[in-house]
Short mmCIF file of C-alpha atoms in Angstrom, two decimals:
data_model
loop_
_atom_site.label_atom_id
_atom_site.label_comp_id
_atom_site.label_asym_id
_atom_site.label_seq_id
_atom_site.Cartn_x
_atom_site.Cartn_y
_atom_site.Cartn_z
CA MET A 1204 -2.14 -26.96 -8.41
CA ASN A 1205 -4.02 -24.66 -10.08
CA MET A 1206 -7.49 -25.44 -9.39
CA SER A 1207 -10.86 -24.90 -11.44
CA VAL A 1208 -14.43 -24.65 -10.32
CA GLU A 1209 -17.39 -25.71 -12.55
CA ILE A 1210 -19.71 -21.96 -12.52
CA GLY A 1211 -21.53 -23.20 -15.46
CA MET A 1212 -20.93 -25.25 -18.54
CA GLY A 1213 -18.56 -23.93 -20.48
CA LYS A 1214 -17.11 -21.47 -17.44
CA ASN A 1215 -14.38 -22.39 -15.29
CA ALA A 1216 -12.81 -19.73 -12.48
CA ARG A 1217 -9.65 -20.77 -10.16
CA ARG A 1218 -10.39 -21.70 -6.59
CA ALA A 1219 -8.73 -17.92 -4.23
CA TYR A 1220 -8.02 -17.19 -0.64
CA HIS A 1221 -8.40 -14.84 0.76
CA LEU A 1222 -6.21 -14.13 3.99
CA ASP A 1223 -8.09 -14.50 7.10
CA GLU A 1224 -8.50 -18.27 5.02
CA VAL A 1225 -4.75 -19.57 5.54
CA ALA A 1226 -2.80 -19.71 9.14
CA ILE A 1227 0.31 -20.12 9.63
CA VAL A 1228 1.57 -23.55 11.01
CA PRO A 1229 4.58 -23.01 14.17
CA SER A 1230 8.39 -25.01 13.09
CA ARG A 1231 10.34 -27.51 15.33
CA ARG A 1232 12.40 -24.52 16.14
CA THR A 1233 11.53 -21.39 18.03
CA ARG A 1234 14.20 -18.82 18.43
CA ASP A 1235 14.81 -15.05 20.67
CA VAL A 1236 11.96 -12.05 19.54
CA ASN A 1237 15.09 -9.99 19.83
CA ASP A 1238 17.55 -12.40 17.10
CA THR A 1239 14.46 -11.76 14.14
CA SER A 1240 15.13 -8.69 11.47
CA LEU A 1241 12.53 -6.87 9.80
CA SER A 1242 15.08 -5.26 7.35
CA TRP A 1243 14.69 -5.02 3.83
CA GLN A 1244 15.75 -3.49 1.15
CA ILE A 1245 14.99 -1.60 -2.34
CA ASP A 1246 17.51 -0.15 -4.71
CA ALA A 1247 19.31 1.76 -2.73
CA PHE A 1248 17.46 2.59 -0.13
CA ARG A 1249 16.81 0.20 3.39
CA PHE A 1250 14.71 0.41 5.76
CA ASP A 1251 14.01 -1.27 8.94
CA LEU A 1252 10.59 -2.18 9.03
CA PRO A 1253 7.99 -4.14 5.98
CA LEU A 1254 6.20 -1.58 6.13
CA VAL A 1255 4.82 1.34 2.74
CA ALA A 1256 2.22 3.33 4.12
CA THR A 1257 0.06 4.14 1.87
CA PRO A 1258 -1.15 7.82 0.00
CA SER A 1259 -3.80 8.51 1.87
CA ASP A 1260 -4.36 12.21 2.85
CA ALA A 1261 -6.35 10.92 6.26
CA THR A 1262 -2.88 9.34 7.37
CA MET A 1263 -0.42 10.74 4.54
CA SER A 1264 0.95 14.81 5.63
CA PRO A 1265 4.07 15.25 5.17
CA GLN A 1266 4.94 15.60 9.15
CA THR A 1267 3.15 11.36 9.36
CA ALA A 1268 5.54 10.56 6.56
CA ILE A 1269 8.45 11.56 7.87
CA GLU A 1270 7.89 10.02 11.26
CA ILE A 1271 7.03 6.82 9.03
CA GLY A 1272 10.22 7.59 7.72
CA ARG A 1273 11.87 7.36 11.75
CA LEU A 1274 9.98 5.30 12.64
CA GLY A 1275 11.44 2.66 9.80
CA GLY A 1276 9.37 2.85 7.10
CA LEU A 1277 8.74 4.81 3.64
CA GLY A 1278 5.74 6.92 4.69
CA VAL A 1279 3.86 7.96 0.38
CA ILE A 1280 2.53 11.60 0.16
CA ASN A 1281 -0.23 11.70 -2.88
CA ALA A 1282 0.79 13.86 -5.16
CA GLU A 1283 -3.11 14.21 -5.89
CA GLY A 1284 -3.20 14.77 -2.42
CA LEU A 1285 -5.47 17.59 -0.45
CA TRP A 1286 -1.02 18.46 0.02
CA THR A 1287 -0.24 19.17 -3.17
CA ARG A 1288 -4.25 20.88 -4.00
CA TYR A 1289 -3.77 23.24 -1.31
CA ASP A 1290 -1.31 25.58 0.40
CA ASP A 1291 -2.59 24.68 4.06
CA PRO A 1292 -4.92 21.68 4.12
CA THR A 1293 -5.01 21.50 7.36
CA LYS A 1294 -8.67 23.02 8.84
CA LEU A 1295 -9.96 21.49 5.66
CA LEU A 1296 -8.70 17.84 7.32
CA GLU A 1297 -9.89 19.31 10.58
CA GLU A 1298 -13.85 20.01 8.22
CA LEU A 1299 -13.68 16.79 6.66
CA ALA A 1300 -12.73 14.76 10.13
CA SER A 1301 -15.86 15.93 11.25
CA LEU A 1302 -18.12 15.20 8.58
CA SER A 1303 -21.30 13.41 10.76
CA ASP A 1304 -23.96 13.86 7.70
CA ASP A 1305 -23.93 10.41 5.28
CA SER A 1306 -25.25 11.60 2.48
CA ARG A 1307 -22.35 14.37 2.33
CA ARG A 1308 -19.55 12.54 3.37
CA THR A 1309 -18.71 11.56 -0.04
CA ARG A 1310 -20.09 14.94 -2.10
CA ARG A 1311 -17.99 16.93 0.67
CA LEU A 1312 -15.15 14.56 -0.33
CA GLN A 1313 -15.86 15.27 -4.07
CA GLU A 1314 -15.77 18.82 -3.97
CA ALA A 1315 -12.05 18.37 -1.86
CA TYR A 1316 -10.90 17.14 -4.13
CA ALA A 1317 -12.05 18.88 -7.62
CA GLU A 1318 -9.76 21.97 -6.51
CA PRO A 1319 -6.22 22.10 -8.59
CA ILE A 1320 -2.89 19.98 -8.54
CA LYS A 1321 -0.06 22.96 -8.55
CA PRO A 1322 2.69 21.55 -9.19
CA GLU A 1323 4.92 23.72 -7.62
CA LEU A 1324 3.32 22.13 -3.93
CA ILE A 1325 4.32 18.35 -4.84
CA SER A 1326 8.30 20.17 -5.43
CA ASP A 1327 7.71 21.88 -1.39
CA ARG A 1328 6.43 18.71 -0.04
CA ILE A 1329 9.24 17.01 -0.87
CA ARG A 1330 11.83 19.79 0.07
CA ILE A 1331 9.53 18.82 3.53
CA MET A 1332 10.42 15.57 3.22
CA ARG A 1333 13.63 15.65 2.31
CA ASP A 1334 14.16 18.18 4.88
CA GLY A 1335 13.17 15.27 8.11
CA GLY A 1336 16.38 13.13 6.43
CA VAL A 1337 14.69 10.74 5.34
CA THR A 1338 13.22 8.57 1.88
CA THR A 1339 10.76 10.64 -0.25
CA ALA A 1340 7.94 8.64 -2.59
CA VAL A 1341 5.44 9.66 -4.06
CA ARG A 1342 2.83 8.36 -5.40
CA ILE A 1343 0.98 8.87 -8.89
CA SER A 1344 -1.32 8.08 -11.13
CA PRO A 1345 -0.63 6.10 -14.50
CA GLN A 1346 -2.85 8.48 -16.17
CA HIS A 1347 -1.35 11.64 -14.59
CA THR A 1348 2.33 10.07 -14.58
CA LEU A 1349 3.66 11.83 -17.38
CA GLU A 1350 2.55 15.57 -16.71
CA LEU A 1351 3.83 14.57 -12.70
CA ALA A 1352 6.90 12.82 -12.37
CA LEU A 1353 9.07 14.53 -13.60
CA GLU A 1354 8.34 17.65 -11.14
CA ALA A 1355 8.83 14.97 -8.39
CA VAL A 1356 11.44 14.12 -10.04
CA ALA A 1357 13.49 18.02 -10.56
CA ALA A 1358 12.41 17.96 -6.54
CA GLY A 1359 14.89 15.09 -6.06
CA VAL A 1360 12.38 12.35 -4.88
CA ASP A 1361 14.18 9.13 -3.87
CA LEU A 1362 11.27 6.80 -5.18
CA LEU A 1363 8.78 7.33 -7.09
CA VAL A 1364 5.59 5.01 -6.92
CA ILE A 1365 3.03 4.83 -9.60
CA GLN A 1366 0.10 3.23 -8.24
CA GLY A 1367 -3.78 2.47 -9.36
CA ALA A 1368 -6.68 0.35 -7.93
CA VAL A 1369 -5.45 -1.39 -11.36
CA VAL A 1370 -2.38 -0.73 -13.17
CA SER A 1371 -0.79 -3.00 -16.14
CA ALA A 1372 2.42 -3.13 -18.07
CA GLU A 1373 -0.17 -2.53 -21.70
CA HIS A 1374 -3.11 0.21 -21.11
CA VAL A 1375 -4.80 0.77 -24.50
CA THR A 1376 -6.42 4.03 -25.53
CA THR A 1377 -7.95 6.08 -28.40
CA SER A 1378 -7.40 9.37 -26.16
CA GLY A 1379 -4.57 11.31 -25.28
CA PRO A 1380 -1.05 9.61 -24.53
CA THR A 1381 0.01 6.64 -23.50
CA LEU A 1382 1.73 5.95 -20.75
CA ASN A 1383 4.99 3.36 -22.68
CA LEU A 1384 5.12 2.28 -18.41
CA LYS A 1385 8.63 0.24 -19.87
CA GLN A 1386 10.15 3.12 -21.37
CA PHE A 1387 9.06 5.62 -19.05
CA ILE A 1388 11.07 3.50 -16.39
CA ALA A 1389 13.75 3.08 -18.27
CA ASP A 1390 14.53 6.98 -18.97
CA LEU A 1391 13.79 7.57 -15.60
CA ASP A 1392 16.77 8.11 -12.83
CA VAL A 1393 14.49 7.22 -9.68
CA PRO A 1394 14.02 3.51 -8.95
CA VAL A 1395 9.98 3.29 -9.31
CA ILE A 1396 7.04 0.75 -7.66
CA VAL A 1397 4.41 0.24 -9.01
CA GLY A 1398 0.99 -1.28 -9.07
CA GLY A 1399 -1.36 -2.74 -7.85
CA CYS A 1400 -1.74 -6.18 -10.12
CA ALA A 1401 -3.84 -9.32 -9.34
CA ASN A 1402 -2.49 -11.76 -10.48
CA TYR A 1403 1.01 -14.20 -11.96
CA GLN A 1404 1.05 -13.11 -15.42
CA THR A 1405 0.12 -9.19 -14.82
CA ALA A 1406 2.30 -9.48 -12.20
CA LEU A 1407 5.05 -10.60 -13.79
CA HIS A 1408 5.09 -8.09 -16.92
CA LEU A 1409 5.47 -5.49 -14.68
CA MET A 1410 8.74 -6.85 -13.12
CA ARG A 1411 9.67 -6.76 -16.70
CA THR A 1412 9.19 -3.12 -17.06
CA GLY A 1413 11.76 -2.71 -14.98
CA ALA A 1414 9.52 -1.58 -11.65
CA ALA A 1415 12.38 -2.33 -8.14
CA GLY A 1416 9.01 -3.20 -6.33
CA VAL A 1417 5.45 -4.44 -7.77
CA ILE A 1418 2.29 -3.50 -5.35
CA VAL A 1419 0.11 -6.19 -5.07
CA GLY A 1420 -4.19 -5.62 -4.55
CA THR A 1421 -6.23 -3.02 -5.03
CA GLY A 1422 -5.59 -1.69 -1.50
CA ALA A 1423 -9.13 -3.47 -0.36
CA ASP A 1424 -10.42 -2.86 3.28
CA LYS A 1425 -13.52 -3.88 4.51
CA TRP A 1426 -14.65 0.00 3.63
CA ALA A 1427 -13.55 -0.70 0.23
CA THR A 1428 -16.19 -0.44 -2.42
CA GLU A 1429 -14.39 -1.86 -5.37
CA ASP A 1430 -16.74 -5.21 -4.90
CA GLU A 1431 -19.78 -3.21 -4.60
CA VAL A 1432 -19.13 -1.78 -8.04
CA LEU A 1433 -17.33 -3.00 -10.08
CA GLY A 1434 -17.24 -6.58 -9.34
CA ILE A 1435 -13.44 -6.73 -8.55
CA ARG A 1436 -11.91 -8.48 -5.06
CA VAL A 1437 -8.66 -9.89 -4.77
CA PRO A 1438 -7.63 -12.74 -2.05
CA MET A 1439 -4.77 -11.39 -1.68
CA ALA A 1440 -3.45 -14.85 0.42
CA THR A 1441 -3.81 -16.31 -3.38
CA ALA A 1442 -2.36 -13.11 -5.13
CA ILE A 1443 0.44 -12.55 -2.81
CA SER A 1444 1.30 -16.10 -3.75
CA ASP A 1445 1.20 -15.82 -7.47
CA ALA A 1446 3.06 -12.66 -7.43
CA ALA A 1447 5.82 -14.41 -5.40
CA ALA A 1448 6.11 -16.89 -8.26
CA ALA A 1449 6.40 -14.43 -10.56
CA ARG A 1450 8.96 -12.85 -8.81
CA ARG A 1451 11.32 -16.00 -8.54
CA ASP A 1452 10.94 -17.30 -11.75
CA TYR A 1453 12.19 -13.27 -13.12
CA LEU A 1454 14.94 -13.97 -10.77
CA ASP A 1455 15.47 -16.96 -13.29
CA GLU A 1456 14.64 -15.13 -16.32
CA THR A 1457 16.99 -12.15 -15.75
CA GLY A 1458 20.02 -13.69 -13.72
CA GLY A 1459 19.12 -11.87 -10.60
CA ARG A 1460 16.69 -9.02 -10.36
CA TYR A 1461 14.80 -9.41 -7.69
CA VAL A 1462 11.68 -7.33 -7.42
CA HIS A 1463 10.18 -7.18 -4.45
CA VAL A 1464 6.54 -7.81 -3.83
CA ILE A 1465 4.24 -5.25 -1.59
CA ALA A 1466 1.47 -5.97 -0.41
CA ASP A 1467 -1.89 -4.43 -0.11
CA GLY A 1468 -5.12 -4.90 1.14
CA GLU A 1469 -7.12 -6.87 3.38
CA LEU A 1470 -4.74 -5.34 6.33
CA GLN A 1471 -5.90 -4.79 9.52
CA THR A 1472 -4.27 -6.34 12.13
CA SER A 1473 -0.84 -7.89 13.02
CA GLY A 1474 -1.53 -10.66 12.68
CA ASP A 1475 -2.50 -10.31 8.54
CA ILE A 1476 0.27 -8.88 8.58
CA ALA A 1477 2.53 -11.88 9.17
CA ARG A 1478 -0.06 -13.73 6.82
CA ALA A 1479 0.79 -11.44 4.19
CA ILE A 1480 4.51 -12.03 4.20
CA ALA A 1481 4.10 -15.88 4.45
CA CYS A 1482 2.38 -16.21 2.12
CA GLY A 1483 5.83 -14.04 0.24
CA ALA A 1484 5.48 -10.37 -0.05
CA ASP A 1485 8.16 -8.18 1.07
CA ALA A 1486 6.85 -5.69 2.62
CA VAL A 1487 2.56 -4.19 3.31
CA MET A 1488 0.94 -1.50 2.32
CA LEU A 1489 -0.75 -0.25 5.43
CA GLY A 1490 -3.65 2.45 5.21
CA GLN A 1491 -6.02 2.23 8.12
CA PRO A 1492 -4.46 1.05 10.23
CA LEU A 1493 -2.43 4.27 11.23
CA SER A 1494 -5.36 6.53 10.74
CA VAL A 1495 -5.95 4.58 14.75
CA ALA A 1496 -2.59 7.03 15.75
CA ALA A 1497 -3.01 10.56 17.26
CA GLU A 1498 -0.68 11.86 14.63
CA ALA A 1499 -3.14 11.36 12.10
CA PRO A 1500 -3.95 13.74 10.32
CA ALA A 1501 -7.55 13.49 9.58
CA GLY A 1502 -8.48 12.87 13.18
CA GLY A 1503 -8.75 9.74 13.28
CA ALA A 1504 -11.59 10.22 9.98
CA TRP A 1505 -10.76 7.69 6.89
CA TRP A 1506 -10.70 6.78 3.63
CA HIS A 1507 -8.68 5.49 0.12
CA PRO A 1508 -7.29 7.17 -2.71
CA MET A 1509 -9.60 5.55 -4.59
CA ALA A 1510 -13.01 7.70 -2.93
CA SER A 1511 -13.08 11.05 -3.41
CA HIS A 1512 -13.10 10.16 -7.16
CA PRO A 1513 -15.37 12.35 -8.86
CA LYS A 1514 -17.41 10.33 -11.29
CA LEU A 1515 -17.09 6.80 -9.04
CA PRO A 1516 -15.81 6.72 -6.23
CA ARG A 1517 -15.09 3.58 -5.00
CA GLY A 1518 -14.96 3.55 -1.05
CA SER A 1519 -16.93 5.31 2.01
CA TYR A 1520 -15.92 7.79 3.94
CA VAL A 1521 -14.67 6.73 7.47
CA PRO A 1522 -15.63 8.75 10.87
CA ALA A 1523 -13.84 8.60 13.66
CA THR A 1524 -14.43 6.43 16.95
CA SER A 1525 -14.98 7.52 20.34
CA GLU A 1526 -11.70 5.67 21.43
CA TRP A 1527 -9.91 7.07 18.74
CA PRO A 1528 -6.63 7.68 19.45
CA LEU A 1529 -5.20 4.63 20.18
CA GLY A 1530 -2.15 5.31 20.36
CA SER A 1531 1.37 7.34 18.60
CA LEU A 1532 2.75 6.70 15.36
CA ALA A 1533 5.06 4.88 17.16
CA THR A 1534 2.85 2.80 19.01
CA VAL A 1535 1.04 1.53 16.22
CA VAL A 1536 3.92 0.98 14.11
CA ASP A 1537 5.99 -0.65 17.05
CA GLY A 1538 4.33 -1.01 20.96
CA PRO A 1539 3.98 -1.37 23.26
CA ALA A 1540 0.32 -1.91 22.93
CA ASP A 1541 -2.12 -2.30 25.54
CA ASP A 1542 -4.80 -3.80 23.10
CA PRO A 1543 -4.58 -7.55 22.83
CA ASN A 1544 -6.78 -7.55 18.84
CA GLY A 1545 -3.72 -6.74 17.23
CA TRP A 1546 -3.97 -3.17 16.02
CA LEU A 1547 -1.51 -1.80 18.00
CA ASN A 1548 1.95 -2.73 17.69
CA LEU A 1549 1.95 -4.10 13.83
CA PHE A 1550 4.92 -5.07 14.23
CA GLY A 1551 5.34 -6.33 17.57
CA GLY A 1552 3.36 -8.53 16.08
CA LEU A 1553 5.68 -9.47 13.16
CA ARG A 1554 8.78 -10.37 14.87
CA ARG A 1555 6.85 -12.26 17.88
CA SER A 1556 5.32 -14.68 14.46
CA MET A 1557 9.18 -15.30 12.91
CA ALA A 1558 10.02 -15.78 16.40
CA LYS A 1559 7.48 -18.48 17.48
CA THR A 1560 8.21 -20.20 14.04
CA GLY A 1561 11.78 -20.31 14.02
CA TYR A 1562 12.88 -18.05 11.50
CA SER A 1563 15.32 -14.99 11.46
CA ASP A 1564 13.95 -13.06 8.42
CA VAL A 1565 11.79 -11.60 5.83
CA LYS A 1566 13.00 -13.36 3.51
CA ALA A 1567 13.21 -16.82 6.14
CA PHE A 1568 9.85 -16.26 6.95
CA GLN A 1569 8.25 -16.30 3.21
CA LYS A 1570 9.21 -20.02 3.63
CA VAL A 1571 6.78 -21.11 6.24
CA ASP A 1572 4.74 -23.83 5.94
CA LEU A 1573 0.63 -22.50 5.89
CA VAL A 1574 -2.69 -24.50 6.20
CA VAL A 1575 -6.15 -23.59 4.35
CA ASP A 1576 -8.87 -23.62 7.98
CA ARG A 1577 -12.02 -21.86 6.85
#
């Protein structure tokens, strides 16, 4: 049911829900946790965990992308990040990790990302990940896709992620060439994941471009400032459910083509991951939750890719806490945990939630009952 609330005369708004406003309801059946599977497959690529790593330089280097792949997820490198602007950004990452002046942090991020992108470094980073024996993926913004994507494809990338805060199938501009997503994807030899989007119609339009996966959400966490800067806030429980409905309708429309829904936003704990899957996501995109790992390139600091925007940054720089690191990347992803708050063993928590409600795999768990309790 599409509930509409009257804001004032002639202006209605739809009621939507955030992940922390819904709760998972146990069923009449439980299951042994060892009898659950978290595996999923997008195009020809199979993963043991429904994990796609956010392409932030704070958490993703070629080496951490390889480690995510070894753990069963998909690591994504930012083709417009520090690893493709500097031959060796290690010292710069150490400097950024040590920033203490609040008024200086965002400006220093902007300065660091002002260095031009070196296309040859995109090829080099992809080669390193391929040599690591994992599925390779790079993120490119829509505005730079025509310029950089072919470099990544020529280097042998497995999956291309075209990602912006908000991506549409139809972008209108009077300056420069326009990216026709449908034509671009049709002409490409590799599968594409595209996003983010926030509602049914946009998700359906993105699916019709031929994308293998659609990212839902804008990557917002409690340090994002998109709400304050743009007035955009995406209630993720509703957005994921809308995209899942679009996925079902597109499946019927095409006679069987399944497009994966990847949730990106409001994800901090294992409980948030479970709620996102329960709302209909096939996988989740994680950023800040991975920054607590010992291998994080920025030493526990965190910033979203949009935090360094040269004209309108939309995310805060978050310094490392005194408790960093909370554990290895393996511990953060798959335990064991010595923290009771859902920060560690993120996907062990998902397994346990599935077992407690009697579901054996991710697609089945998408059918679990939910209640609104806040």
